mmCIF file of the N, C-alpha and C atoms, coordinates in Angstrom:
data_MODEL
# 
_entry.id   MODEL 
# 
loop_
_atom_site.group_PDB 
_atom_site.id 
_atom_site.type_symbol 
_atom_site.label_atom_id 
_atom_site.label_alt_id 
_atom_site.label_comp_id 
_atom_site.label_asym_id 
_atom_site.label_entity_id 
_atom_site.label_seq_id 
_atom_site.pdbx_PDB_ins_code 
_atom_site.Cartn_x 
_atom_site.Cartn_y 
_atom_site.Cartn_z 
_atom_site.occupancy 
_atom_site.B_iso_or_equiv 
_atom_site.pdbx_formal_charge 
_atom_site.auth_seq_id 
_atom_site.auth_comp_id 
_atom_site.auth_asym_id 
_atom_site.auth_atom_id 
_atom_site.pdbx_PDB_model_num 
ATOM 1   N N  . UNK A 1 1  ? -2.206  16.061  5.735  1.00 0.00 ? 1  UNK A N  1 
ATOM 2   C CA . UNK A 1 1  ? -1.909  14.525  6.021  1.00 0.00 ? 1  UNK A CA 1 
ATOM 3   C C  . UNK A 1 1  ? -1.637  13.884  5.157  1.00 0.00 ? 1  UNK A C  1 
ATOM 4   N N  . UNK A 1 2  ? -0.872  12.948  5.061  1.00 0.00 ? 2  UNK A N  1 
ATOM 5   C CA . UNK A 1 2  ? -0.205  11.724  4.212  1.00 0.00 ? 2  UNK A CA 1 
ATOM 6   C C  . UNK A 1 2  ? 0.192   10.563  4.987  1.00 0.00 ? 2  UNK A C  1 
ATOM 7   N N  . UNK A 1 3  ? -0.117  9.476   3.817  1.00 0.00 ? 3  UNK A N  1 
ATOM 8   C CA . UNK A 1 3  ? 0.285   8.186   4.549  1.00 0.00 ? 3  UNK A CA 1 
ATOM 9   C C  . UNK A 1 3  ? 1.658   8.133   3.869  1.00 0.00 ? 3  UNK A C  1 
ATOM 10  N N  . UNK A 1 4  ? 2.653   7.453   4.664  1.00 0.00 ? 4  UNK A N  1 
ATOM 11  C CA . UNK A 1 4  ? 3.321   6.749   4.177  1.00 0.00 ? 4  UNK A CA 1 
ATOM 12  C C  . UNK A 1 4  ? 3.123   5.692   4.375  1.00 0.00 ? 4  UNK A C  1 
ATOM 13  N N  . UNK A 1 5  ? 3.255   4.768   2.867  1.00 0.00 ? 5  UNK A N  1 
ATOM 14  C CA . UNK A 1 5  ? 2.948   3.027   2.800  1.00 0.00 ? 5  UNK A CA 1 
ATOM 15  C C  . UNK A 1 5  ? 4.373   2.735   2.436  1.00 0.00 ? 5  UNK A C  1 
ATOM 16  N N  . UNK A 1 6  ? 4.586   1.653   2.949  1.00 0.00 ? 6  UNK A N  1 
ATOM 17  C CA . UNK A 1 6  ? 6.012   0.639   2.850  1.00 0.00 ? 6  UNK A CA 1 
ATOM 18  C C  . UNK A 1 6  ? 5.690   -0.722  2.071  1.00 0.00 ? 6  UNK A C  1 
ATOM 19  N N  . UNK A 1 7  ? 5.929   -1.465  1.326  1.00 0.00 ? 7  UNK A N  1 
ATOM 20  C CA . UNK A 1 7  ? 5.427   -2.767  0.886  1.00 0.00 ? 7  UNK A CA 1 
ATOM 21  C C  . UNK A 1 7  ? 6.643   -3.562  1.719  1.00 0.00 ? 7  UNK A C  1 
ATOM 22  N N  . UNK A 1 8  ? 6.070   -4.473  2.800  1.00 0.00 ? 8  UNK A N  1 
ATOM 23  C CA . UNK A 1 8  ? 6.755   -4.906  3.276  1.00 0.00 ? 8  UNK A CA 1 
ATOM 24  C C  . UNK A 1 8  ? 6.824   -6.781  3.260  1.00 0.00 ? 8  UNK A C  1 
ATOM 25  N N  . UNK A 1 9  ? 5.838   -7.220  2.369  1.00 0.00 ? 9  UNK A N  1 
ATOM 26  C CA . UNK A 1 9  ? 6.011   -8.243  1.878  1.00 0.00 ? 9  UNK A CA 1 
ATOM 27  C C  . UNK A 1 9  ? 5.398   -8.336  0.437  1.00 0.00 ? 9  UNK A C  1 
ATOM 28  N N  . UNK A 1 10 ? 5.959   -9.707  -0.211 1.00 0.00 ? 10 UNK A N  1 
ATOM 29  C CA . UNK A 1 10 ? 5.557   -10.034 -1.550 1.00 0.00 ? 10 UNK A CA 1 
ATOM 30  C C  . UNK A 1 10 ? 3.799   -10.200 -1.938 1.00 0.00 ? 10 UNK A C  1 
ATOM 31  N N  . UNK A 1 11 ? 3.355   -9.787  -2.795 1.00 0.00 ? 11 UNK A N  1 
ATOM 32  C CA . UNK A 1 11 ? 1.947   -9.931  -3.068 1.00 0.00 ? 11 UNK A CA 1 
ATOM 33  C C  . UNK A 1 11 ? 1.665   -11.135 -4.076 1.00 0.00 ? 11 UNK A C  1 
ATOM 34  N N  . UNK A 1 12 ? 3.228   -11.933 -4.008 1.00 0.00 ? 12 UNK A N  1 
ATOM 35  C CA . UNK A 1 12 ? 3.264   -13.584 -4.969 1.00 0.00 ? 12 UNK A CA 1 
ATOM 36  C C  . UNK A 1 12 ? 2.268   -14.325 -4.040 1.00 0.00 ? 12 UNK A C  1 
ATOM 37  N N  . UNK A 1 13 ? 1.480   -14.745 -4.834 1.00 0.00 ? 13 UNK A N  1 
ATOM 38  C CA . UNK A 1 13 ? 0.847   -16.073 -4.084 1.00 0.00 ? 13 UNK A CA 1 
ATOM 39  C C  . UNK A 1 13 ? -0.513  -15.327 -3.512 1.00 0.00 ? 13 UNK A C  1 
ATOM 40  N N  . UNK A 1 14 ? -1.070  -14.012 -3.630 1.00 0.00 ? 14 UNK A N  1 
ATOM 41  C CA . UNK A 1 14 ? -2.282  -13.455 -3.151 1.00 0.00 ? 14 UNK A CA 1 
ATOM 42  C C  . UNK A 1 14 ? -3.291  -13.515 -4.603 1.00 0.00 ? 14 UNK A C  1 
ATOM 43  N N  . UNK A 1 15 ? -4.380  -12.849 -4.024 1.00 0.00 ? 15 UNK A N  1 
ATOM 44  C CA . UNK A 1 15 ? -5.187  -12.574 -5.211 1.00 0.00 ? 15 UNK A CA 1 
ATOM 45  C C  . UNK A 1 15 ? -4.639  -11.434 -6.053 1.00 0.00 ? 15 UNK A C  1 
ATOM 46  N N  . UNK A 1 16 ? -5.248  -11.508 -7.805 1.00 0.00 ? 16 UNK A N  1 
ATOM 47  C CA . UNK A 1 16 ? -4.997  -10.784 -8.815 1.00 0.00 ? 16 UNK A CA 1 
ATOM 48  C C  . UNK A 1 16 ? -5.069  -9.383  -8.211 1.00 0.00 ? 16 UNK A C  1 
ATOM 49  N N  . UNK A 1 17 ? -6.519  -8.879  -7.411 1.00 0.00 ? 17 UNK A N  1 
ATOM 50  C CA . UNK A 1 17 ? -7.042  -7.725  -7.033 1.00 0.00 ? 17 UNK A CA 1 
ATOM 51  C C  . UNK A 1 17 ? -6.227  -7.287  -6.178 1.00 0.00 ? 17 UNK A C  1 
ATOM 52  N N  . UNK A 1 18 ? -5.400  -8.048  -5.314 1.00 0.00 ? 18 UNK A N  1 
ATOM 53  C CA . UNK A 1 18 ? -4.537  -7.708  -4.437 1.00 0.00 ? 18 UNK A CA 1 
ATOM 54  C C  . UNK A 1 18 ? -3.067  -6.807  -4.731 1.00 0.00 ? 18 UNK A C  1 
ATOM 55  N N  . UNK A 1 19 ? -2.993  -7.930  -6.053 1.00 0.00 ? 19 UNK A N  1 
ATOM 56  C CA . UNK A 1 19 ? -1.621  -7.300  -6.722 1.00 0.00 ? 19 UNK A CA 1 
ATOM 57  C C  . UNK A 1 19 ? -1.854  -6.056  -7.552 1.00 0.00 ? 19 UNK A C  1 
ATOM 58  N N  . UNK A 1 20 ? -3.103  -5.907  -7.833 1.00 0.00 ? 20 UNK A N  1 
ATOM 59  C CA . UNK A 1 20 ? -3.233  -4.797  -8.802 1.00 0.00 ? 20 UNK A CA 1 
ATOM 60  C C  . UNK A 1 20 ? -3.381  -3.521  -7.828 1.00 0.00 ? 20 UNK A C  1 
ATOM 61  N N  . UNK A 1 21 ? -4.003  -3.734  -6.198 1.00 0.00 ? 21 UNK A N  1 
ATOM 62  C CA . UNK A 1 21 ? -4.061  -2.648  -5.376 1.00 0.00 ? 21 UNK A CA 1 
ATOM 63  C C  . UNK A 1 21 ? -2.639  -2.242  -5.134 1.00 0.00 ? 21 UNK A C  1 
ATOM 64  N N  . UNK A 1 22 ? -1.671  -3.081  -4.776 1.00 0.00 ? 22 UNK A N  1 
ATOM 65  C CA . UNK A 1 22 ? -0.360  -2.854  -4.526 1.00 0.00 ? 22 UNK A CA 1 
ATOM 66  C C  . UNK A 1 22 ? 0.096   -2.193  -5.860 1.00 0.00 ? 22 UNK A C  1 
ATOM 67  N N  . UNK A 1 23 ? -0.036  -2.224  -6.807 1.00 0.00 ? 23 UNK A N  1 
ATOM 68  C CA . UNK A 1 23 ? 0.208   -1.876  -7.906 1.00 0.00 ? 23 UNK A CA 1 
ATOM 69  C C  . UNK A 1 23 ? -0.311  -0.314  -8.381 1.00 0.00 ? 23 UNK A C  1 
ATOM 70  N N  . UNK A 1 24 ? -1.461  -0.045  -8.145 1.00 0.00 ? 24 UNK A N  1 
ATOM 71  C CA . UNK A 1 24 ? -1.984  1.353   -8.059 1.00 0.00 ? 24 UNK A CA 1 
ATOM 72  C C  . UNK A 1 24 ? -1.598  2.279   -6.745 1.00 0.00 ? 24 UNK A C  1 
ATOM 73  N N  . UNK A 1 25 ? -1.150  1.735   -6.071 1.00 0.00 ? 25 UNK A N  1 
ATOM 74  C CA . UNK A 1 25 ? -0.605  2.126   -4.648 1.00 0.00 ? 25 UNK A CA 1 
ATOM 75  C C  . UNK A 1 25 ? 1.071   2.965   -5.114 1.00 0.00 ? 25 UNK A C  1 
ATOM 76  N N  . UNK A 1 26 ? 1.410   2.349   -6.450 1.00 0.00 ? 26 UNK A N  1 
ATOM 77  C CA . UNK A 1 26 ? 2.811   2.712   -6.481 1.00 0.00 ? 26 UNK A CA 1 
ATOM 78  C C  . UNK A 1 26 ? 4.006   2.009   -6.021 1.00 0.00 ? 26 UNK A C  1 
ATOM 79  N N  . UNK A 1 27 ? 3.522   1.225   -5.020 1.00 0.00 ? 27 UNK A N  1 
ATOM 80  C CA . UNK A 1 27 ? 4.249   0.170   -5.022 1.00 0.00 ? 27 UNK A CA 1 
ATOM 81  C C  . UNK A 1 27 ? 5.138   -1.321  -5.920 1.00 0.00 ? 27 UNK A C  1 
ATOM 82  N N  . UNK A 1 28 ? 6.349   -1.075  -6.014 1.00 0.00 ? 28 UNK A N  1 
ATOM 83  C CA . UNK A 1 28 ? 7.128   -2.583  -7.169 1.00 0.00 ? 28 UNK A CA 1 
ATOM 84  C C  . UNK A 1 28 ? 7.692   -3.214  -6.589 1.00 0.00 ? 28 UNK A C  1 
ATOM 85  N N  . UNK A 1 29 ? 8.701   -2.890  -5.562 1.00 0.00 ? 29 UNK A N  1 
ATOM 86  C CA . UNK A 1 29 ? 9.762   -3.493  -4.649 1.00 0.00 ? 29 UNK A CA 1 
ATOM 87  C C  . UNK A 1 29 ? 9.374   -3.609  -3.078 1.00 0.00 ? 29 UNK A C  1 
ATOM 88  N N  . UNK A 1 30 ? 9.944   -4.906  -2.308 1.00 0.00 ? 30 UNK A N  1 
ATOM 89  C CA . UNK A 1 30 ? 10.183  -4.987  -1.096 1.00 0.00 ? 30 UNK A CA 1 
ATOM 90  C C  . UNK A 1 30 ? 10.787  -3.757  -0.460 1.00 0.00 ? 30 UNK A C  1 
ATOM 91  N N  . UNK A 1 31 ? 9.932   -3.053  0.259  1.00 0.00 ? 31 UNK A N  1 
ATOM 92  C CA . UNK A 1 31 ? 10.678  -2.024  1.117  1.00 0.00 ? 31 UNK A CA 1 
ATOM 93  C C  . UNK A 1 31 ? 11.040  -0.599  0.390  1.00 0.00 ? 31 UNK A C  1 
ATOM 94  N N  . UNK A 1 32 ? 9.905   -0.470  -0.868 1.00 0.00 ? 32 UNK A N  1 
ATOM 95  C CA . UNK A 1 32 ? 9.890   0.826   -1.568 1.00 0.00 ? 32 UNK A CA 1 
ATOM 96  C C  . UNK A 1 32 ? 9.165   1.475   -0.571 1.00 0.00 ? 32 UNK A C  1 
ATOM 97  N N  . UNK A 1 33 ? 9.294   2.571   -0.497 1.00 0.00 ? 33 UNK A N  1 
ATOM 98  C CA . UNK A 1 33 ? 8.130   3.711   0.364  1.00 0.00 ? 33 UNK A CA 1 
ATOM 99  C C  . UNK A 1 33 ? 7.337   4.735   -0.478 1.00 0.00 ? 33 UNK A C  1 
ATOM 100 N N  . UNK A 1 34 ? 6.187   4.796   -0.610 1.00 0.00 ? 34 UNK A N  1 
ATOM 101 C CA . UNK A 1 34 ? 5.948   5.995   -1.186 1.00 0.00 ? 34 UNK A CA 1 
ATOM 102 C C  . UNK A 1 34 ? 4.485   6.764   -0.535 1.00 0.00 ? 34 UNK A C  1 
ATOM 103 N N  . UNK A 1 35 ? 4.672   7.954   -0.741 1.00 0.00 ? 35 UNK A N  1 
ATOM 104 C CA . UNK A 1 35 ? 3.569   8.759   0.157  1.00 0.00 ? 35 UNK A CA 1 
ATOM 105 C C  . UNK A 1 35 ? 2.373   9.383   -0.402 1.00 0.00 ? 35 UNK A C  1 
ATOM 106 N N  . UNK A 1 36 ? 1.546   8.964   -0.079 1.00 0.00 ? 36 UNK A N  1 
ATOM 107 C CA . UNK A 1 36 ? -0.127  9.374   -0.513 1.00 0.00 ? 36 UNK A CA 1 
ATOM 108 C C  . UNK A 1 36 ? -0.781  10.187  0.100  1.00 0.00 ? 36 UNK A C  1 
ATOM 109 N N  . UNK A 1 37 ? -2.053  10.920  -0.558 1.00 0.00 ? 37 UNK A N  1 
ATOM 110 C CA . UNK A 1 37 ? -2.709  11.709  0.581  1.00 0.00 ? 37 UNK A CA 1 
ATOM 111 C C  . UNK A 1 37 ? -3.549  10.590  1.246  1.00 0.00 ? 37 UNK A C  1 
ATOM 112 N N  . UNK A 1 38 ? -3.882  11.110  2.472  1.00 0.00 ? 38 UNK A N  1 
ATOM 113 C CA . UNK A 1 38 ? -4.827  10.586  3.433  1.00 0.00 ? 38 UNK A CA 1 
ATOM 114 C C  . UNK A 1 38 ? -6.254  11.248  2.921  1.00 0.00 ? 38 UNK A C  1 
ATOM 115 N N  . UNK A 1 39 ? -6.864  9.934   2.483  1.00 0.00 ? 39 UNK A N  1 
ATOM 116 C CA . UNK A 1 39 ? -7.986  10.372  2.018  1.00 0.00 ? 39 UNK A CA 1 
ATOM 117 C C  . UNK A 1 39 ? -8.889  8.896   1.809  1.00 0.00 ? 39 UNK A C  1 
ATOM 118 N N  . UNK A 1 40 ? -10.256 8.823   1.817  1.00 0.00 ? 40 UNK A N  1 
ATOM 119 C CA . UNK A 1 40 ? -11.072 7.374   2.011  1.00 0.00 ? 40 UNK A CA 1 
ATOM 120 C C  . UNK A 1 40 ? -10.567 6.747   0.666  1.00 0.00 ? 40 UNK A C  1 
ATOM 121 N N  . UNK A 1 41 ? -10.565 6.910   -0.260 1.00 0.00 ? 41 UNK A N  1 
ATOM 122 C CA . UNK A 1 41 ? -10.098 5.761   -1.400 1.00 0.00 ? 41 UNK A CA 1 
ATOM 123 C C  . UNK A 1 41 ? -8.759  5.414   -1.214 1.00 0.00 ? 41 UNK A C  1 
ATOM 124 N N  . UNK A 1 42 ? -7.786  5.638   -0.565 1.00 0.00 ? 42 UNK A N  1 
ATOM 125 C CA . UNK A 1 42 ? -6.358  5.320   -0.408 1.00 0.00 ? 42 UNK A CA 1 
ATOM 126 C C  . UNK A 1 42 ? -6.360  4.820   1.070  1.00 0.00 ? 42 UNK A C  1 
ATOM 127 N N  . UNK A 1 43 ? -7.428  5.005   1.721  1.00 0.00 ? 43 UNK A N  1 
ATOM 128 C CA . UNK A 1 43 ? -7.424  4.280   2.988  1.00 0.00 ? 43 UNK A CA 1 
ATOM 129 C C  . UNK A 1 43 ? -8.105  2.768   2.882  1.00 0.00 ? 43 UNK A C  1 
ATOM 130 N N  . UNK A 1 44 ? -8.667  2.731   1.917  1.00 0.00 ? 44 UNK A N  1 
ATOM 131 C CA . UNK A 1 44 ? -9.563  1.911   1.348  1.00 0.00 ? 44 UNK A CA 1 
ATOM 132 C C  . UNK A 1 44 ? -8.499  0.667   0.953  1.00 0.00 ? 44 UNK A C  1 
ATOM 133 N N  . UNK A 1 45 ? -7.603  1.160   -0.163 1.00 0.00 ? 45 UNK A N  1 
ATOM 134 C CA . UNK A 1 45 ? -6.877  0.600   -0.766 1.00 0.00 ? 45 UNK A CA 1 
ATOM 135 C C  . UNK A 1 45 ? -5.692  0.014   0.313  1.00 0.00 ? 45 UNK A C  1 
ATOM 136 N N  . UNK A 1 46 ? -5.100  0.300   1.266  1.00 0.00 ? 46 UNK A N  1 
ATOM 137 C CA . UNK A 1 46 ? -4.412  0.303   2.395  1.00 0.00 ? 46 UNK A CA 1 
ATOM 138 C C  . UNK A 1 46 ? -4.912  -0.905  2.995  1.00 0.00 ? 46 UNK A C  1 
ATOM 139 N N  . UNK A 1 47 ? -6.406  -1.012  3.321  1.00 0.00 ? 47 UNK A N  1 
ATOM 140 C CA . UNK A 1 47 ? -6.988  -1.521  4.014  1.00 0.00 ? 47 UNK A CA 1 
ATOM 141 C C  . UNK A 1 47 ? -7.072  -3.123  3.339  1.00 0.00 ? 47 UNK A C  1 
ATOM 142 N N  . UNK A 1 48 ? -7.085  -2.859  2.443  1.00 0.00 ? 48 UNK A N  1 
ATOM 143 C CA . UNK A 1 48 ? -7.268  -4.225  1.293  1.00 0.00 ? 48 UNK A CA 1 
ATOM 144 C C  . UNK A 1 48 ? -5.932  -5.095  1.552  1.00 0.00 ? 48 UNK A C  1 
ATOM 145 N N  . UNK A 1 49 ? -4.792  -4.063  1.289  1.00 0.00 ? 49 UNK A N  1 
ATOM 146 C CA . UNK A 1 49 ? -3.637  -5.168  1.520  1.00 0.00 ? 49 UNK A CA 1 
ATOM 147 C C  . UNK A 1 49 ? -2.866  -4.842  2.776  1.00 0.00 ? 49 UNK A C  1 
ATOM 148 N N  . UNK A 1 50 ? -3.599  -4.819  3.869  1.00 0.00 ? 50 UNK A N  1 
ATOM 149 C CA . UNK A 1 50 ? -2.857  -4.231  5.022  1.00 0.00 ? 50 UNK A CA 1 
ATOM 150 C C  . UNK A 1 50 ? -2.101  -5.199  5.768  1.00 0.00 ? 50 UNK A C  1 
ATOM 151 N N  . UNK A 1 51 ? -2.225  -6.527  5.362  1.00 0.00 ? 51 UNK A N  1 
ATOM 152 C CA . UNK A 1 51 ? -1.196  -7.541  5.529  1.00 0.00 ? 51 UNK A CA 1 
ATOM 153 C C  . UNK A 1 51 ? -0.083  -7.811  4.518  1.00 0.00 ? 51 UNK A C  1 
ATOM 154 N N  . UNK A 1 52 ? 0.369   -6.543  3.504  1.00 0.00 ? 52 UNK A N  1 
ATOM 155 C CA . UNK A 1 52 ? 1.459   -6.899  2.793  1.00 0.00 ? 52 UNK A CA 1 
ATOM 156 C C  . UNK A 1 52 ? 2.103   -5.680  2.869  1.00 0.00 ? 52 UNK A C  1 
ATOM 157 N N  . UNK A 1 53 ? 1.621   -4.345  3.704  1.00 0.00 ? 53 UNK A N  1 
ATOM 158 C CA . UNK A 1 53 ? 2.004   -2.991  3.765  1.00 0.00 ? 53 UNK A CA 1 
ATOM 159 C C  . UNK A 1 53 ? 2.093   -2.467  5.195  1.00 0.00 ? 53 UNK A C  1 
ATOM 160 N N  . UNK A 1 54 ? 2.883   -1.674  5.858  1.00 0.00 ? 54 UNK A N  1 
ATOM 161 C CA . UNK A 1 54 ? 3.245   -0.947  7.064  1.00 0.00 ? 54 UNK A CA 1 
ATOM 162 C C  . UNK A 1 54 ? 2.963   0.278   6.298  1.00 0.00 ? 54 UNK A C  1 
ATOM 163 N N  . UNK A 1 55 ? 2.092   1.093   7.380  1.00 0.00 ? 55 UNK A N  1 
ATOM 164 C CA . UNK A 1 55 ? 1.398   2.608   7.115  1.00 0.00 ? 55 UNK A CA 1 
ATOM 165 C C  . UNK A 1 55 ? 1.891   3.267   8.237  1.00 0.00 ? 55 UNK A C  1 
ATOM 166 N N  . UNK A 1 56 ? 2.398   4.583   7.828  1.00 0.00 ? 56 UNK A N  1 
ATOM 167 C CA . UNK A 1 56 ? 2.573   5.253   9.058  1.00 0.00 ? 56 UNK A CA 1 
ATOM 168 C C  . UNK A 1 56 ? 1.954   6.604   8.535  1.00 0.00 ? 56 UNK A C  1 
ATOM 169 N N  . UNK A 1 57 ? 1.641   7.836   9.459  1.00 0.00 ? 57 UNK A N  1 
ATOM 170 C CA . UNK A 1 57 ? 0.884   8.928   9.001  1.00 0.00 ? 57 UNK A CA 1 
ATOM 171 C C  . UNK A 1 57 ? 1.769   10.063  9.298  1.00 0.00 ? 57 UNK A C  1 
ATOM 172 N N  . UNK A 1 58 ? 2.003   10.454  8.144  1.00 0.00 ? 58 UNK A N  1 
ATOM 173 C CA . UNK A 1 58 ? 2.883   12.022  8.001  1.00 0.00 ? 58 UNK A CA 1 
ATOM 174 C C  . UNK A 1 58 ? 2.286   13.159  7.998  1.00 0.00 ? 58 UNK A C  1 
ATOM 175 N N  . UNK A 1 59 ? 2.894   14.533  8.094  1.00 0.00 ? 59 UNK A N  1 
ATOM 176 C CA . UNK A 1 59 ? 2.159   15.836  7.969  1.00 0.00 ? 59 UNK A CA 1 
ATOM 177 C C  . UNK A 1 59 ? 2.958   16.528  6.713  1.00 0.00 ? 59 UNK A C  1 
# 
């Protein structure tokens, strides 16, 4: 299983730790999509910035 993560809102104006989390996921530009493995650390990162990203499960 993998997660398809898309940045849908800018992290500007949010706390630095949230900006760092978006960067650590590999997201730079709005609309950019990355695939990451579905595991607890990645799920935690996504949960922290759930208001900035959209997530889809893929196989």
